[in-house]
Amino acid sequence: MHVKKVYSLTTLIVLTGFILVLTACKNNKDDGKETDITDTATMEPSIFIRSEDSAVVFTNKADDWISKSLHNSAWNWSRFQLAEFWYEDSLQKDPYEESKKFYSDFAPLLKWSPDSSYILDLGTIGTMIIKDKFGKPYIADGDIDTEISMRYPKTEMKSRILYFGSTYSLIDAKWLDKEQVAILASVLSNGPQADTLLWVINAKENYFRKYKWK
């Protein structure tokens, strides 16, 4: 009897130890799962985070503008999905010196920011001014490519921010606030229709976001 009791106690101790080992293994396995989930969330494609950011950028400031620009009242900017996001730590700046006549002649291609700190130049470079029979100047097409630049009137410097080749067609541009400007364009693709693209550029911080209509 005595031996039997010892055996039962030993068995109980072994079983208890085995259960503890299993519990520890399960906890470790669970911990591993939690770690994997955390890592996956951390490594989630940044496009998801930036899509959330786009809602902050836009709110509803661009909705009516996009609809009017595309002559479609049913247009919804929220269907734009972020395609690229990048930051320029420094943009090459070149000096410029323009006469007052330049600003009047090219006024349709110059978009001033609300506080006049920046001017979005929608392609004055390579564009010609021609006078009609009454001597009134008007803008004529020049190069098939379009250079879009940001001008800094206080320092009389400018920087190229976008360059559109012959497959691109500029639709419109609008300042969303004193620092952010939106540029709408289409580009020919392999599909039956041209793709509609939207850039949102922060002129102060040099953040670039490129969206594609889905």
mmCIF file with all atom_site columns, N, CA, C and O in Angstrom, residues 62-80 171 184-185 193-198 212-214:
data_model
loop_
_atom_site.group_PDB
_atom_site.id
_atom_site.type_symbol
_atom_site.label_atom_id
_atom_site.label_alt_id
_atom_site.label_comp_id
_atom_site.label_asym_id
_atom_site.label_entity_id
_atom_site.label_seq_id
_atom_site.pdbx_PDB_ins_code
_atom_site.Cartn_x
_atom_site.Cartn_y
_atom_site.Cartn_z
_atom_site.occupancy
_atom_site.B_iso_or_equiv
_atom_site.pdbx_formal_charge
_atom_site.auth_seq_id
_atom_site.auth_comp_id
_atom_site.auth_asym_id
_atom_site.auth_atom_id
_atom_site.pdbx_PDB_model_num
ATOM 1   N N  . ALA A 1 62  ? -11.772 69.656 -52.064 1.00 0.00 ? 62  ALA A N  1
ATOM 2   C CA . ALA A 1 62  ? -11.525 69.432 -53.488 1.00 0.00 ? 62  ALA A CA 1
ATOM 3   C C  . ALA A 1 62  ? -12.724 68.845 -54.217 1.00 0.00 ? 62  ALA A C  1
ATOM 4   O O  . ALA A 1 62  ? -12.709 68.736 -55.437 1.00 0.00 ? 62  ALA A O  1
ATOM 5   N N  . ASP A 1 63  ? -13.757 68.469 -53.484 1.00 0.00 ? 63  ASP A N  1
ATOM 6   C CA . ASP A 1 63  ? -14.867 67.742 -54.087 1.00 0.00 ? 63  ASP A CA 1
ATOM 7   C C  . ASP A 1 63  ? -15.552 68.526 -55.200 1.00 0.00 ? 63  ASP A C  1
ATOM 8   O O  . ASP A 1 63  ? -15.627 68.078 -56.343 1.00 0.00 ? 63  ASP A O  1
ATOM 9   N N  . ASP A 1 64  ? -16.054 69.712 -54.891 1.00 0.00 ? 64  ASP A N  1
ATOM 10  C CA . ASP A 1 64  ? -16.751 70.520 -55.897 1.00 0.00 ? 64  ASP A CA 1
ATOM 11  C C  . ASP A 1 64  ? -15.816 70.920 -57.033 1.00 0.00 ? 64  ASP A C  1
ATOM 12  O O  . ASP A 1 64  ? -16.209 70.943 -58.201 1.00 0.00 ? 64  ASP A O  1
ATOM 13  N N  . TRP A 1 65  ? -14.591 71.237 -56.665 1.00 0.00 ? 65  TRP A N  1
ATOM 14  C CA . TRP A 1 65  ? -13.628 71.659 -57.683 1.00 0.00 ? 65  TRP A CA 1
ATOM 15  C C  . TRP A 1 65  ? -13.378 70.557 -58.699 1.00 0.00 ? 65  TRP A C  1
ATOM 16  O O  . TRP A 1 65  ? -13.363 70.793 -59.912 1.00 0.00 ? 65  TRP A O  1
ATOM 17  N N  . ILE A 1 66  ? -13.187 69.326 -58.222 1.00 0.00 ? 66  ILE A N  1
ATOM 18  C CA . ILE A 1 66  ? -12.950 68.210 -59.136 1.00 0.00 ? 66  ILE A CA 1
ATOM 19  C C  . ILE A 1 66  ? -14.173 67.971 -60.014 1.00 0.00 ? 66  ILE A C  1
ATOM 20  O O  . ILE A 1 66  ? -14.057 67.746 -61.225 1.00 0.00 ? 66  ILE A O  1
ATOM 21  N N  . SER A 1 67  ? -15.341 68.034 -59.424 1.00 0.00 ? 67  SER A N  1
ATOM 22  C CA . SER A 1 67  ? -16.568 67.826 -60.186 1.00 0.00 ? 67  SER A CA 1
ATOM 23  C C  . SER A 1 67  ? -16.703 68.865 -61.301 1.00 0.00 ? 67  SER A C  1
ATOM 24  O O  . SER A 1 67  ? -17.014 68.534 -62.444 1.00 0.00 ? 67  SER A O  1
ATOM 25  N N  . LYS A 1 68  ? -16.454 70.115 -60.965 1.00 0.00 ? 68  LYS A N  1
ATOM 26  C CA . LYS A 1 68  ? -16.572 71.176 -61.964 1.00 0.00 ? 68  LYS A CA 1
ATOM 27  C C  . LYS A 1 68  ? -15.474 71.055 -63.028 1.00 0.00 ? 68  LYS A C  1
ATOM 28  O O  . LYS A 1 68  ? -15.715 71.290 -64.211 1.00 0.00 ? 68  LYS A O  1
ATOM 29  N N  . SER A 1 69  ? -14.270 70.703 -62.582 1.00 0.00 ? 69  SER A N  1
ATOM 30  C CA . SER A 1 69  ? -13.159 70.589 -63.528 1.00 0.00 ? 69  SER A CA 1
ATOM 31  C C  . SER A 1 69  ? -13.420 69.501 -64.554 1.00 0.00 ? 69  SER A C  1
ATOM 32  O O  . SER A 1 69  ? -13.025 69.607 -65.719 1.00 0.00 ? 69  SER A O  1
ATOM 33  N N  . LEU A 1 70  ? -14.079 68.436 -64.128 1.00 0.00 ? 70  LEU A N  1
ATOM 34  C CA . LEU A 1 70  ? -14.352 67.315 -65.024 1.00 0.00 ? 70  LEU A CA 1
ATOM 35  C C  . LEU A 1 70  ? -15.769 67.374 -65.584 1.00 0.00 ? 70  LEU A C  1
ATOM 36  O O  . LEU A 1 70  ? -16.208 66.450 -66.259 1.00 0.00 ? 70  LEU A O  1
ATOM 37  N N  . HIS A 1 71  ? -16.492 68.455 -65.281 1.00 0.00 ? 71  HIS A N  1
ATOM 38  C CA . HIS A 1 71  ? -17.853 68.654 -65.780 1.00 0.00 ? 71  HIS A CA 1
ATOM 39  C C  . HIS A 1 71  ? -18.742 67.466 -65.437 1.00 0.00 ? 71  HIS A C  1
ATOM 40  O O  . HIS A 1 71  ? -19.502 66.972 -66.268 1.00 0.00 ? 71  HIS A O  1
ATOM 41  N N  . ASN A 1 72  ? -18.607 67.013 -64.221 1.00 0.00 ? 72  ASN A N  1
ATOM 42  C CA . ASN A 1 72  ? -19.391 65.865 -63.783 1.00 0.00 ? 72  ASN A CA 1
ATOM 43  C C  . ASN A 1 72  ? -19.805 66.083 -62.332 1.00 0.00 ? 72  ASN A C  1
ATOM 44  O O  . ASN A 1 72  ? -18.995 65.959 -61.422 1.00 0.00 ? 72  ASN A O  1
ATOM 45  N N  . SER A 1 73  ? -21.055 66.392 -62.116 1.00 0.00 ? 73  SER A N  1
ATOM 46  C CA . SER A 1 73  ? -21.524 66.699 -60.763 1.00 0.00 ? 73  SER A CA 1
ATOM 47  C C  . SER A 1 73  ? -21.528 65.474 -59.853 1.00 0.00 ? 73  SER A C  1
ATOM 48  O O  . SER A 1 73  ? -21.600 65.593 -58.636 1.00 0.00 ? 73  SER A O  1
ATOM 49  N N  . ALA A 1 74  ? -21.460 64.281 -60.475 1.00 0.00 ? 74  ALA A N  1
ATOM 50  C CA . ALA A 1 74  ? -21.489 63.058 -59.669 1.00 0.00 ? 74  ALA A CA 1
ATOM 51  C C  . ALA A 1 74  ? -20.088 62.584 -59.278 1.00 0.00 ? 74  ALA A C  1
ATOM 52  O O  . ALA A 1 74  ? -19.932 61.547 -58.654 1.00 0.00 ? 74  ALA A O  1
ATOM 53  N N  . TRP A 1 75  ? -19.083 63.358 -59.664 1.00 0.00 ? 75  TRP A N  1
ATOM 54  C CA . TRP A 1 75  ? -17.709 62.940 -59.372 1.00 0.00 ? 75  TRP A CA 1
ATOM 55  C C  . TRP A 1 75  ? -17.443 62.944 -57.875 1.00 0.00 ? 75  TRP A C  1
ATOM 56  O O  . TRP A 1 75  ? -17.844 63.855 -57.171 1.00 0.00 ? 75  TRP A O  1
ATOM 57  N N  . ASN A 1 76  ? -16.727 61.944 -57.414 1.00 0.00 ? 76  ASN A N  1
ATOM 58  C CA . ASN A 1 76  ? -16.450 61.821 -55.983 1.00 0.00 ? 76  ASN A CA 1
ATOM 59  C C  . ASN A 1 76  ? -14.953 61.646 -55.780 1.00 0.00 ? 76  ASN A C  1
ATOM 60  O O  . ASN A 1 76  ? -14.382 60.647 -56.181 1.00 0.00 ? 76  ASN A O  1
ATOM 61  N N  . TRP A 1 77  ? -14.315 62.625 -55.139 1.00 0.00 ? 77  TRP A N  1
ATOM 62  C CA . TRP A 1 77  ? -12.865 62.565 -54.987 1.00 0.00 ? 77  TRP A CA 1
ATOM 63  C C  . TRP A 1 77  ? -12.410 61.417 -54.112 1.00 0.00 ? 77  TRP A C  1
ATOM 64  O O  . TRP A 1 77  ? -11.271 60.977 -54.176 1.00 0.00 ? 77  TRP A O  1
ATOM 65  N N  . SER A 1 78  ? -13.309 60.903 -53.271 1.00 0.00 ? 78  SER A N  1
ATOM 66  C CA . SER A 1 78  ? -12.906 59.840 -52.352 1.00 0.00 ? 78  SER A CA 1
ATOM 67  C C  . SER A 1 78  ? -12.522 58.555 -53.086 1.00 0.00 ? 78  SER A C  1
ATOM 68  O O  . SER A 1 78  ? -11.936 57.656 -52.498 1.00 0.00 ? 78  SER A O  1
ATOM 69  N N  . ARG A 1 79  ? -12.828 58.478 -54.379 1.00 0.00 ? 79  ARG A N  1
ATOM 70  C CA . ARG A 1 79  ? -12.416 57.299 -55.141 1.00 0.00 ? 79  ARG A CA 1
ATOM 71  C C  . ARG A 1 79  ? -10.981 57.401 -55.638 1.00 0.00 ? 79  ARG A C  1
ATOM 72  O O  . ARG A 1 79  ? -10.474 56.474 -56.264 1.00 0.00 ? 79  ARG A O  1
ATOM 73  N N  . PHE A 1 80  ? -10.331 58.515 -55.361 1.00 0.00 ? 80  PHE A N  1
ATOM 74  C CA . PHE A 1 80  ? -8.898  58.609 -55.668 1.00 0.00 ? 80  PHE A CA 1
ATOM 75  C C  . PHE A 1 80  ? -8.127  57.791 -54.643 1.00 0.00 ? 80  PHE A C  1
ATOM 76  O O  . PHE A 1 80  ? -8.311  57.959 -53.440 1.00 0.00 ? 80  PHE A O  1
ATOM 77  N N  . ILE A 1 171 ? -5.577  69.363 -66.611 1.00 0.00 ? 171 ILE A N  1
ATOM 78  C CA . ILE A 1 171 ? -7.000  69.717 -66.545 1.00 0.00 ? 171 ILE A CA 1
ATOM 79  C C  . ILE A 1 171 ? -7.205  71.005 -65.750 1.00 0.00 ? 171 ILE A C  1
ATOM 80  O O  . ILE A 1 171 ? -7.805  71.961 -66.224 1.00 0.00 ? 171 ILE A O  1
ATOM 81  N N  . LEU A 1 184 ? -4.744  68.528 -61.212 1.00 0.00 ? 184 LEU A N  1
ATOM 82  C CA . LEU A 1 184 ? -5.542  67.478 -61.828 1.00 0.00 ? 184 LEU A CA 1
ATOM 83  C C  . LEU A 1 184 ? -5.132  67.322 -63.289 1.00 0.00 ? 184 LEU A C  1
ATOM 84  O O  . LEU A 1 184 ? -4.995  68.309 -64.017 1.00 0.00 ? 184 LEU A O  1
ATOM 85  N N  . ALA A 1 185 ? -4.909  66.079 -63.715 1.00 0.00 ? 185 ALA A N  1
ATOM 86  C CA . ALA A 1 185 ? -4.479  65.829 -65.095 1.00 0.00 ? 185 ALA A CA 1
ATOM 87  C C  . ALA A 1 185 ? -4.947  64.456 -65.544 1.00 0.00 ? 185 ALA A C  1
ATOM 88  O O  . ALA A 1 185 ? -5.385  63.630 -64.726 1.00 0.00 ? 185 ALA A O  1
ATOM 89  N N  . GLN A 1 193 ? -9.738  54.112 -71.829 1.00 0.00 ? 193 GLN A N  1
ATOM 90  C CA . GLN A 1 193 ? -9.880  55.486 -71.387 1.00 0.00 ? 193 GLN A CA 1
ATOM 91  C C  . GLN A 1 193 ? -8.588  55.972 -70.748 1.00 0.00 ? 193 GLN A C  1
ATOM 92  O O  . GLN A 1 193 ? -7.783  55.182 -70.250 1.00 0.00 ? 193 GLN A O  1
ATOM 93  N N  . ALA A 1 194 ? -8.428  57.294 -70.746 1.00 0.00 ? 194 ALA A N  1
ATOM 94  C CA . ALA A 1 194 ? -7.258  57.882 -70.085 1.00 0.00 ? 194 ALA A CA 1
ATOM 95  C C  . ALA A 1 194 ? -7.422  57.791 -68.578 1.00 0.00 ? 194 ALA A C  1
ATOM 96  O O  . ALA A 1 194 ? -8.539  57.807 -68.053 1.00 0.00 ? 194 ALA A O  1
ATOM 97  N N  . ASP A 1 195 ? -6.305  57.686 -67.876 1.00 0.00 ? 195 ASP A N  1
ATOM 98  C CA . ASP A 1 195 ? -6.324  57.675 -66.423 1.00 0.00 ? 195 ASP A CA 1
ATOM 99  C C  . ASP A 1 195 ? -6.395  59.106 -65.902 1.00 0.00 ? 195 ASP A C  1
ATOM 100 O O  . ASP A 1 195 ? -5.782  60.013 -66.460 1.00 0.00 ? 195 ASP A O  1
ATOM 101 N N  . THR A 1 196 ? -7.144  59.291 -64.830 1.00 0.00 ? 196 THR A N  1
ATOM 102 C CA . THR A 1 196 ? -7.228  60.597 -64.183 1.00 0.00 ? 196 THR A CA 1
ATOM 103 C C  . THR A 1 196 ? -6.333  60.592 -62.949 1.00 0.00 ? 196 THR A C  1
ATOM 104 O O  . THR A 1 196 ? -6.460  59.715 -62.090 1.00 0.00 ? 196 THR A O  1
ATOM 105 N N  . LEU A 1 197 ? -5.426  61.547 -62.884 1.00 0.00 ? 197 LEU A N  1
ATOM 106 C CA . LEU A 1 197 ? -4.451  61.614 -61.794 1.00 0.00 ? 197 LEU A CA 1
ATOM 107 C C  . LEU A 1 197 ? -4.605  62.919 -61.036 1.00 0.00 ? 197 LEU A C  1
ATOM 108 O O  . LEU A 1 197 ? -5.000  63.944 -61.589 1.00 0.00 ? 197 LEU A O  1
ATOM 109 N N  . LEU A 1 198 ? -4.284  62.859 -59.767 1.00 0.00 ? 198 LEU A N  1
ATOM 110 C CA . LEU A 1 198 ? -4.378  64.034 -58.902 1.00 0.00 ? 198 LEU A CA 1
ATOM 111 C C  . LEU A 1 198 ? -3.138  64.103 -58.024 1.00 0.00 ? 198 LEU A C  1
ATOM 112 O O  . LEU A 1 198 ? -2.786  63.132 -57.363 1.00 0.00 ? 198 LEU A O  1
ATOM 113 N N  . LYS A 1 212 ? -4.610  58.209 -57.941 1.00 0.00 ? 212 LYS A N  1
ATOM 114 C CA . LYS A 1 212 ? -5.163  57.710 -59.195 1.00 0.00 ? 212 LYS A CA 1
ATOM 115 C C  . LYS A 1 212 ? -6.617  57.352 -58.986 1.00 0.00 ? 212 LYS A C  1
ATOM 116 O O  . LYS A 1 212 ? -6.979  56.722 -57.982 1.00 0.00 ? 212 LYS A O  1
ATOM 117 N N  . TRP A 1 213 ? -7.447  57.750 -59.925 1.00 0.00 ? 213 TRP A N  1
ATOM 118 C CA . TRP A 1 213 ? -8.880  57.454 -59.841 1.00 0.00 ? 213 TRP A CA 1
ATOM 119 C C  . TRP A 1 213 ? -9.112  55.971 -60.064 1.00 0.00 ? 213 TRP A C  1
ATOM 120 O O  . TRP A 1 213 ? -8.615  55.370 -61.009 1.00 0.00 ? 213 TRP A O  1
ATOM 121 N N  . LYS A 1 214 ? -9.863  55.358 -59.156 1.00 0.00 ? 214 LYS A N  1
ATOM 122 C CA . LYS A 1 214 ? -10.168 53.918 -59.240 1.00 0.00 ? 214 LYS A CA 1
ATOM 123 C C  . LYS A 1 214 ? -11.663 53.719 -59.443 1.00 0.00 ? 214 LYS A C  1
ATOM 124 O O  . LYS A 1 214 ? -12.460 54.409 -58.831 1.00 0.00 ? 214 LYS A O  1
#
